[in-house]
Amino acid sequence: MNVPLVDLQEQYRRISAQLDEAVHRIVSKGDFILGGDLESFESEFATYCGVHYGVGVDSGASALEMALRAFDIGRGDEVITVSHTFVATVSAIVWAGASPVLVDIDPKTFNIDPDKIEAVITQHTKAILPVHLYGRVADMHAVQAIAKKHGLLVIEDACQAHGARLDGRRAGSMSNAACFSFYPGKNLGAFGDAGMVVTDDAAVAEKLRLLRNYGQKRKNRHDLLGYNRRMDNLHAAVLRVKLRHLDEWNEQRRGAARLYDELLGALEWVQLPVAPEGESHVYHLYVARHPRRDELAIHLQNNGVSSGFHYPIPVHLQPCYDWLEMRHGVLPHTERAASTVISLPIFPEISKEQIEYVSSLIMEFG
Ligand SMILES: *Cc1c(COP(=O)(O)O)cnc(C)c1O
């Protein structure tokens, strides 16, 4: 049996009629840039998240950088985030001109440890940027309390958490602005790169609309130094179709996670993700820990099963971040996670048989 880490072809196969219709509608009208489906999707996704405004951009990485810029965060400013994340979280801070300040994670949740934040706040700190890693919402109550106490902005990296909730509120609605990626493999994925910033702040939304479109309020008038970073209508049309399936897909992911939990729960040498109550986890990834995860990955691969490491080298130890001068050992929980995590196949359409097969391979590996 072959089990991929994610299976985009199977998703397409099941809703291809709806998706083909959406693509055809855009192509036949020649309606490619701004307006139309982009505006509709922005308002539908913002409403889904529980906020007023959505601004579609060309990637999650752009969303993060532009959100920071829209709040005038730049040179001389510090932004607190984690090192156990996809590199773009940190790179966006640097692109905006600010300095990333990286703190350790809570090893149980893989998310920012709120107890580590206050010690690194300085007079230059402008924002906290929590990441809802793997689809699990960070401890936003604690993050918000710290931000309020110190007068800081909060910007969510929700690139892995479409639809996740904390006490009824969706990821994206618990901060000044939140950034999403619609990279094809995310829980809500386009037919290429796309992203969005969602916010309740009308002025920030307006600034983002200028930034993504050459800083242009009206034709040939450039009020801001902008970019060309719009979300294409083709992606918006595809995402409108897929948004209607997102809750069902997330429920299927939670079902798959529960089955892994059941089948692997008794194994001493495997540490499973700690499952929070309710809908606060949307399992973008199902990440276990194993002391010999490299060998386990090879064993799985030899038997037709793909797995992944998210992420094997923490951002602070990447060659491009040498200049941060953060040595081995400074973020112990982050570094331990990097060397033990293994992501098992998970996607809405994964079958019971596939999960049982993956689990049996893990049990026989020991
Ligand atoms: C995917 C991702 C990003 C970047 O999104 P892109 O659309 O690939 O640019 C940023 N942060 C996290 C946590 C991500 O998973």
Tab-separated table of C-alpha atoms and ligand atoms in Angstrom:
chain	number	residue	atom	x	y	z
A	1	MET	CA	0.000	0.000	0.000
A	2	ASN	CA	1.172	3.543	-0.753
A	3	VAL	CA	0.302	6.347	1.633
A	4	PRO	CA	1.358	9.889	0.682
A	5	LEU	CA	1.879	12.606	3.296
A	6	VAL	CA	-0.903	14.623	1.619
A	7	ASP	CA	-3.060	13.647	-1.364
A	8	LEU	CA	-4.139	16.646	-3.425
A	9	GLN	CA	-5.170	14.513	-6.397
A	10	GLU	CA	-7.778	12.667	-4.365
A	11	GLN	CA	-9.219	15.982	-3.131
A	12	TYR	CA	-9.411	17.267	-6.715
A	13	ARG	CA	-11.008	14.041	-7.942
A	14	ARG	CA	-13.870	14.363	-5.442
A	15	ILE	CA	-14.863	17.949	-6.247
A	16	SER	CA	-13.444	18.357	-9.763
A	17	ALA	CA	-16.786	19.347	-11.324
A	18	GLN	CA	-17.149	22.333	-8.946
A	19	LEU	CA	-13.508	23.359	-9.352
A	20	ASP	CA	-13.488	23.047	-13.141
A	21	GLU	CA	-16.619	25.185	-13.322
A	22	ALA	CA	-14.953	27.909	-11.210
A	23	VAL	CA	-11.788	27.938	-13.318
A	24	HIS	CA	-13.804	28.001	-16.531
A	25	ARG	CA	-15.889	30.929	-15.269
A	26	ILE	CA	-12.764	33.067	-14.652
A	27	VAL	CA	-10.937	32.057	-17.818
A	28	SER	CA	-13.926	32.541	-20.100
A	29	LYS	CA	-14.540	36.045	-18.713
A	30	GLY	CA	-10.831	36.939	-18.795
A	31	ASP	CA	-11.371	38.350	-15.301
A	32	PHE	CA	-7.925	37.721	-13.832
A	33	ILE	CA	-6.852	40.628	-11.598
A	34	LEU	CA	-8.713	42.304	-8.675
A	35	GLY	CA	-12.465	42.700	-8.309
A	36	GLY	CA	-14.931	39.848	-8.871
A	37	ASP	CA	-14.122	36.584	-7.153
A	38	LEU	CA	-11.253	38.066	-5.155
A	39	GLU	CA	-13.584	40.550	-3.448
A	40	SER	CA	-16.145	37.832	-2.806
A	41	PHE	CA	-13.578	35.442	-1.358
A	42	GLU	CA	-12.050	38.153	0.834
A	43	SER	CA	-15.389	38.896	2.375
A	44	GLU	CA	-16.373	35.205	2.675
A	45	PHE	CA	-13.119	34.188	4.332
A	46	ALA	CA	-13.058	37.210	6.680
A	47	THR	CA	-16.632	36.392	7.723
A	48	TYR	CA	-15.654	32.749	8.211
A	49	CYS	CA	-12.848	33.859	10.553
A	50	GLY	CA	-15.185	36.232	12.391
A	51	VAL	CA	-13.574	39.545	11.345
A	52	HIS	CA	-14.523	42.406	9.044
A	53	TYR	CA	-11.812	42.652	6.399
A	54	GLY	CA	-9.724	40.325	4.290
A	55	VAL	CA	-7.007	41.384	1.852
A	56	GLY	CA	-5.906	38.709	-0.602
A	57	VAL	CA	-2.197	38.588	-1.398
A	58	ASP	CA	0.169	36.297	-3.279
A	59	SER	CA	1.422	34.107	-0.393
A	60	GLY	CA	1.445	33.579	3.354
A	61	ALA	CA	4.970	34.963	3.495
A	62	SER	CA	3.778	38.191	1.829
A	63	ALA	CA	0.807	38.365	4.192
A	64	LEU	CA	3.142	38.300	7.198
A	65	GLU	CA	5.576	40.892	5.877
A	66	MET	CA	2.835	43.223	4.661
A	67	ALA	CA	0.839	42.938	7.906
A	68	LEU	CA	3.919	44.066	9.823
A	69	ARG	CA	4.501	46.939	7.385
A	70	ALA	CA	0.836	47.959	7.555
A	71	PHE	CA	1.285	48.501	11.303
A	72	ASP	CA	4.452	50.529	10.609
A	73	ILE	CA	6.674	47.901	12.161
A	74	GLY	CA	10.144	48.211	10.671
A	75	ARG	CA	13.665	49.402	11.366
A	76	GLY	CA	14.551	49.552	15.042
A	77	ASP	CA	11.533	47.515	16.105
A	78	GLU	CA	11.553	44.067	17.692
A	79	VAL	CA	8.996	41.318	17.106
A	80	ILE	CA	8.783	38.296	19.399
A	81	THR	CA	8.094	34.911	17.825
A	82	VAL	CA	9.298	31.299	17.829
A	83	SER	CA	12.149	29.475	16.146
A	84	HIS	CA	10.164	26.222	15.852
A	85	THR	CA	8.191	27.294	12.767
A	86	PHE	CA	8.445	27.526	9.014
A	87	VAL	CA	11.267	29.897	8.102
A	88	ALA	CA	8.891	32.464	6.518
A	89	THR	CA	7.525	33.517	9.926
A	90	VAL	CA	10.918	34.879	10.892
A	91	SER	CA	12.016	36.019	7.427
A	92	ALA	CA	8.903	38.213	7.147
A	93	ILE	CA	10.028	40.143	10.229
A	94	VAL	CA	13.476	40.682	8.696
A	95	TRP	CA	12.013	41.687	5.289
A	96	ALA	CA	9.866	44.286	7.075
A	97	GLY	CA	13.130	45.691	8.437
A	98	ALA	CA	12.532	44.688	12.073
A	99	SER	CA	14.487	42.352	14.364
A	100	PRO	CA	13.163	38.912	15.242
A	101	VAL	CA	13.411	37.898	18.905
A	102	LEU	CA	13.020	34.136	19.167
A	103	VAL	CA	11.730	32.370	22.268
A	104	ASP	CA	11.263	28.713	23.173
A	105	ILE	CA	8.134	26.601	22.777
A	106	ASP	CA	5.992	24.686	25.238
A	107	PRO	CA	7.047	21.125	24.370
A	108	LYS	CA	3.507	19.809	24.952
A	109	THR	CA	1.809	22.089	22.422
A	110	PHE	CA	4.765	22.961	20.119
A	111	ASN	CA	3.547	26.581	20.344
A	112	ILE	CA	5.072	29.706	21.892
A	113	ASP	CA	5.604	29.372	25.645
A	114	PRO	CA	3.921	32.502	27.060
A	115	ASP	CA	6.126	32.283	30.175
A	116	LYS	CA	9.170	33.055	28.005
A	117	ILE	CA	7.802	36.265	26.503
A	118	GLU	CA	8.052	38.911	29.229
A	119	ALA	CA	11.759	38.335	29.825
A	120	VAL	CA	12.599	39.451	26.264
A	121	ILE	CA	10.355	42.521	26.068
A	122	THR	CA	12.360	45.742	25.662
A	123	GLN	CA	11.487	49.347	24.849
A	124	HIS	CA	11.874	48.385	21.169
A	125	THR	CA	9.337	45.553	21.241
A	126	LYS	CA	6.343	46.309	19.016
A	127	ALA	CA	4.528	43.002	18.523
A	128	ILE	CA	4.137	39.366	19.476
A	129	LEU	CA	3.722	36.989	16.548
A	130	PRO	CA	2.398	33.632	17.781
A	131	VAL	CA	2.228	30.739	15.305
A	132	HIS	CA	-0.657	28.231	15.500
A	133	LEU	CA	1.708	25.427	14.581
A	134	TYR	CA	0.432	22.201	13.016
A	135	GLY	CA	-3.135	23.556	13.244
A	136	ARG	CA	-3.286	24.026	17.008
A	137	VAL	CA	-4.164	27.473	18.332
A	138	ALA	CA	-1.443	28.993	20.528
A	139	ASP	CA	-2.235	30.066	24.094
A	140	MET	CA	-3.864	33.299	22.938
A	141	HIS	CA	-5.365	34.186	26.328
A	142	ALA	CA	-1.888	34.401	27.832
A	143	VAL	CA	-0.413	36.137	24.761
A	144	GLN	CA	-3.184	38.735	24.734
A	145	ALA	CA	-2.810	39.414	28.456
A	146	ILE	CA	0.925	40.073	28.029
A	147	ALA	CA	0.346	42.242	24.951
A	148	LYS	CA	-2.255	44.303	26.780
A	149	LYS	CA	-0.048	44.769	29.825
A	150	HIS	CA	2.877	46.016	27.705
A	151	GLY	CA	0.945	47.829	24.971
A	152	LEU	CA	2.055	45.489	22.174
A	153	LEU	CA	0.384	44.460	18.941
A	154	VAL	CA	-0.436	40.798	18.287
A	155	ILE	CA	-0.230	39.349	14.788
A	156	GLU	CA	-1.185	35.697	14.302
A	157	ASP	CA	0.637	33.406	11.922
A	158	ALA	CA	-2.429	31.287	11.130
A	159	CYS	CA	-0.903	29.756	7.992
A	160	GLN	CA	-1.510	26.240	9.356
A	161	ALA	CA	-4.741	26.862	11.242
A	162	HIS	CA	-7.639	27.604	8.855
A	163	GLY	CA	-10.815	27.024	10.861
A	164	ALA	CA	-9.199	26.195	14.208
A	165	ARG	CA	-11.039	27.608	17.232
A	166	LEU	CA	-10.210	28.582	20.779
A	167	ASP	CA	-13.215	28.922	23.091
A	168	GLY	CA	-15.482	29.431	20.103
A	169	ARG	CA	-13.338	32.057	18.350
A	170	ARG	CA	-11.605	31.201	15.136
A	171	ALA	CA	-7.921	31.512	14.418
A	172	GLY	CA	-7.603	34.898	12.763
A	173	SER	CA	-9.962	36.710	15.115
A	174	MET	CA	-7.800	36.871	18.222
A	175	SER	CA	-5.321	39.596	17.329
A	176	ASN	CA	-4.804	42.910	15.517
A	177	ALA	CA	-4.316	41.026	12.252
A	178	ALA	CA	-3.819	37.434	11.187
A	179	CYS	CA	-1.986	35.947	8.235
A	180	PHE	CA	-3.033	32.922	6.222
A	181	SER	CA	-1.356	30.922	3.471
A	182	PHE	CA	-3.326	29.108	0.784
A	183	TYR	CA	-0.317	27.143	-0.456
A	184	PRO	CA	-1.761	24.005	-2.120
A	185	GLY	CA	-0.927	21.661	0.771
A	186	LYS	CA	-2.524	23.782	3.518
A	187	ASN	CA	-5.945	22.874	4.958
A	188	LEU	CA	-7.412	25.392	2.507
A	189	GLY	CA	-5.198	25.409	-0.578
A	190	ALA	CA	-5.255	27.202	-3.941
A	191	PHE	CA	-3.989	25.965	-7.321
A	192	GLY	CA	-0.672	27.687	-6.584
A	193	ASP	CA	0.571	30.329	-4.143
A	194	ALA	CA	-1.867	32.660	-2.375
A	195	GLY	CA	-2.367	34.240	1.052
A	196	MET	CA	-4.500	36.675	3.027
A	197	VAL	CA	-4.382	39.118	5.913
A	198	VAL	CA	-7.598	39.346	7.932
A	199	THR	CA	-8.255	42.160	10.398
A	200	ASP	CA	-10.939	44.275	12.060
A	201	ASP	CA	-8.850	47.401	11.483
A	202	ALA	CA	-10.266	49.307	8.503
A	203	ALA	CA	-7.222	51.554	8.098
A	204	VAL	CA	-4.832	48.602	8.088
A	205	ALA	CA	-6.967	46.782	5.523
A	206	GLU	CA	-6.933	49.872	3.305
A	207	LYS	CA	-3.158	50.189	3.613
A	208	LEU	CA	-2.747	46.528	2.695
A	209	ARG	CA	-4.881	47.038	-0.419
A	210	LEU	CA	-2.511	49.793	-1.475
A	211	LEU	CA	0.647	47.872	-0.575
A	212	ARG	CA	-0.300	44.829	-2.657
A	213	ASN	CA	-1.098	46.952	-5.733
A	214	TYR	CA	1.901	49.287	-6.311
A	215	GLY	CA	0.705	51.659	-3.595
A	216	GLN	CA	-1.920	52.847	-6.024
A	217	LYS	CA	-5.137	54.436	-4.769
A	218	ARG	CA	-6.210	55.412	-8.253
A	219	LYS	CA	-4.556	54.784	-11.597
A	220	ASN	CA	-1.091	56.327	-12.005
A	221	ARG	CA	-1.062	57.776	-8.514
A	222	HIS	CA	1.272	56.001	-6.039
A	223	ASP	CA	0.823	57.085	-2.463
A	224	LEU	CA	2.924	54.332	-0.916
A	225	LEU	CA	5.941	52.334	-2.012
A	226	GLY	CA	3.954	49.221	-2.869
A	227	TYR	CA	4.474	45.801	-4.387
A	228	ASN	CA	2.761	43.651	-6.958
A	229	ARG	CA	1.448	41.059	-4.534
A	230	ARG	CA	-2.226	40.548	-5.363
A	231	MET	CA	-4.072	37.259	-5.077
A	232	ASP	CA	-5.172	36.106	-8.542
A	233	ASN	CA	-8.902	35.760	-9.210
A	234	LEU	CA	-8.289	32.224	-10.418
A	235	HIS	CA	-7.082	31.251	-6.946
A	236	ALA	CA	-9.919	33.165	-5.289
A	237	ALA	CA	-12.493	31.277	-7.401
A	238	VAL	CA	-10.931	27.927	-6.466
A	239	LEU	CA	-10.730	28.899	-2.790
A	240	ARG	CA	-14.398	29.964	-2.718
A	241	VAL	CA	-15.362	26.448	-3.782
A	242	LYS	CA	-13.031	24.820	-1.276
A	243	LEU	CA	-14.057	27.072	1.642
A	244	ARG	CA	-17.492	25.443	1.524
A	245	HIS	CA	-15.807	22.102	2.338
A	246	LEU	CA	-13.315	23.314	4.943
A	247	ASP	CA	-15.281	22.487	8.107
A	248	GLU	CA	-16.065	19.005	6.859
A	249	TRP	CA	-12.430	18.445	5.867
A	250	ASN	CA	-11.196	19.628	9.262
A	251	GLU	CA	-13.635	17.249	10.950
A	252	GLN	CA	-12.256	14.413	8.823
A	253	ARG	CA	-8.718	15.389	9.847
A	254	ARG	CA	-9.750	15.265	13.520
A	255	GLY	CA	-11.253	11.827	12.915
A	256	ALA	CA	-7.990	10.620	11.375
A	257	ALA	CA	-6.033	12.033	14.329
A	258	ARG	CA	-8.324	10.250	16.808
A	259	LEU	CA	-7.709	6.957	15.023
A	260	TYR	CA	-3.909	7.439	15.160
A	261	ASP	CA	-4.287	8.342	18.861
A	262	GLU	CA	-6.194	5.121	19.501
A	263	LEU	CA	-3.901	2.841	17.540
A	264	LEU	CA	-0.598	4.289	18.734
A	265	GLY	CA	-1.592	5.546	22.182
A	266	ALA	CA	-0.239	2.529	24.035
A	267	LEU	CA	3.267	2.680	22.534
A	268	GLU	CA	5.812	3.924	25.049
A	269	TRP	CA	8.453	5.051	22.572
A	270	VAL	CA	6.107	7.172	20.495
A	271	GLN	CA	4.884	10.500	21.866
A	272	LEU	CA	1.642	11.595	20.245
A	273	PRO	CA	0.426	15.165	19.912
A	274	VAL	CA	-1.478	16.244	23.012
A	275	ALA	CA	-5.028	16.686	21.751
A	276	PRO	CA	-6.880	19.716	23.117
A	277	GLU	CA	-10.657	19.673	23.557
A	278	GLY	CA	-13.079	20.514	20.771
A	279	GLU	CA	-12.148	22.275	17.583
A	280	SER	CA	-8.965	23.974	18.657
A	281	HIS	CA	-6.850	21.616	16.533
A	282	VAL	CA	-7.357	21.241	12.783
A	283	TYR	CA	-4.411	18.847	12.293
A	284	HIS	CA	-2.730	20.504	9.357
A	285	LEU	CA	-0.047	18.039	10.418
A	286	TYR	CA	-0.172	15.046	12.764
A	287	VAL	CA	3.203	15.294	14.456
A	288	ALA	CA	4.462	12.530	16.735
A	289	ARG	CA	7.856	12.239	18.381
A	290	HIS	CA	10.177	9.276	18.226
A	291	PRO	CA	13.719	8.986	19.613
A	292	ARG	CA	14.888	7.365	16.335
A	293	ARG	CA	12.688	9.257	13.923
A	294	ASP	CA	15.230	9.252	11.035
A	295	GLU	CA	15.274	5.443	10.991
A	296	LEU	CA	11.506	5.317	11.434
A	297	ALA	CA	11.055	7.576	8.394
A	298	ILE	CA	13.255	5.234	6.312
A	299	HIS	CA	11.298	2.206	7.531
A	300	LEU	CA	8.043	3.902	6.497
A	301	GLN	CA	9.494	4.963	3.132
A	302	ASN	CA	10.692	1.410	2.426
A	303	ASN	CA	7.105	0.294	2.895
A	304	GLY	CA	5.468	2.924	0.696
A	305	VAL	CA	4.594	5.482	3.375
A	306	SER	CA	5.717	9.126	3.169
A	307	SER	CA	6.435	11.124	6.300
A	308	GLY	CA	8.011	14.498	6.975
A	309	PHE	CA	9.977	16.483	9.567
A	310	HIS	CA	8.443	19.851	10.473
A	311	TYR	CA	10.998	21.231	11.052
A	312	PRO	CA	14.364	19.438	11.322
A	313	ILE	CA	16.555	22.564	11.701
A	314	PRO	CA	15.206	25.352	13.911
A	315	VAL	CA	15.226	28.790	12.303
A	316	HIS	CA	17.874	30.141	14.712
A	317	LEU	CA	20.311	27.420	13.588
A	318	GLN	CA	19.774	27.960	9.843
A	319	PRO	CA	22.821	29.237	7.956
A	320	CYS	CA	20.942	32.354	6.816
A	321	TYR	CA	20.375	33.292	10.470
A	322	ASP	CA	24.006	32.960	11.612
A	323	TRP	CA	23.949	36.670	12.288
A	324	LEU	CA	21.424	36.224	15.101
A	325	GLU	CA	24.313	34.574	16.971
A	326	MET	CA	22.006	32.152	18.749
A	327	ARG	CA	24.052	29.063	19.487
A	328	HIS	CA	23.065	25.416	19.991
A	329	GLY	CA	21.392	24.977	23.354
A	330	VAL	CA	19.778	28.414	23.729
A	331	LEU	CA	16.259	27.119	22.909
A	332	PRO	CA	16.341	23.587	24.352
A	333	HIS	CA	12.692	22.588	23.753
A	334	THR	CA	12.856	23.881	20.183
A	335	GLU	CA	16.059	21.976	19.474
A	336	ARG	CA	14.728	18.768	21.032
A	337	ALA	CA	11.558	19.037	18.949
A	338	ALA	CA	13.590	19.554	15.775
A	339	SER	CA	15.473	16.298	16.306
A	340	THR	CA	12.512	14.100	17.324
A	341	VAL	CA	9.395	15.200	15.404
A	342	ILE	CA	7.928	13.110	12.604
A	343	SER	CA	4.783	14.053	10.663
A	344	LEU	CA	2.581	11.108	9.723
A	345	PRO	CA	0.307	11.096	6.664
A	346	ILE	CA	-2.871	13.085	7.276
A	347	PHE	CA	-5.412	14.574	4.871
A	348	PRO	CA	-9.223	14.601	4.876
A	349	GLU	CA	-9.583	11.688	2.457
A	350	ILE	CA	-7.119	9.353	4.227
A	351	SER	CA	-8.781	5.972	4.772
A	352	LYS	CA	-9.053	3.874	7.910
A	353	GLU	CA	-7.021	1.187	6.147
A	354	GLN	CA	-4.246	3.640	5.329
A	355	ILE	CA	-4.045	4.809	8.956
A	356	GLU	CA	-4.075	1.208	10.203
A	357	TYR	CA	-1.288	0.333	7.768
A	358	VAL	CA	0.896	3.295	8.840
A	359	SER	CA	0.261	2.454	12.504
A	360	SER	CA	1.134	-1.215	12.040
A	361	LEU	CA	4.461	-0.228	10.434
A	362	ILE	CA	5.231	2.021	13.420
A	363	MET	CA	4.351	-0.769	15.882
A	364	GLU	CA	6.564	-3.311	14.129
A	365	PHE	CA	9.439	-0.790	13.968
A	366	GLY	CA	9.357	-0.457	17.741
B	1	LIG	C1	3.134	27.949	4.929
B	1	LIG	C2	3.558	28.816	6.050
B	1	LIG	C3	4.004	30.132	5.855
B	1	LIG	C4	4.257	30.720	4.496
B	1	LIG	O1	3.205	30.621	3.604
B	1	LIG	P1	3.521	30.636	2.023
B	1	LIG	O2	2.176	30.774	1.407
B	1	LIG	O3	4.175	29.329	1.693
B	1	LIG	O4	4.400	31.795	1.755
B	1	LIG	C5	4.286	30.901	6.963
B	1	LIG	N1	4.174	30.400	8.207
B	1	LIG	C6	3.783	29.136	8.432
B	1	LIG	C7	3.667	28.662	9.838
B	1	LIG	C8	3.487	28.304	7.368
B	1	LIG	O5	3.114	27.034	7.600
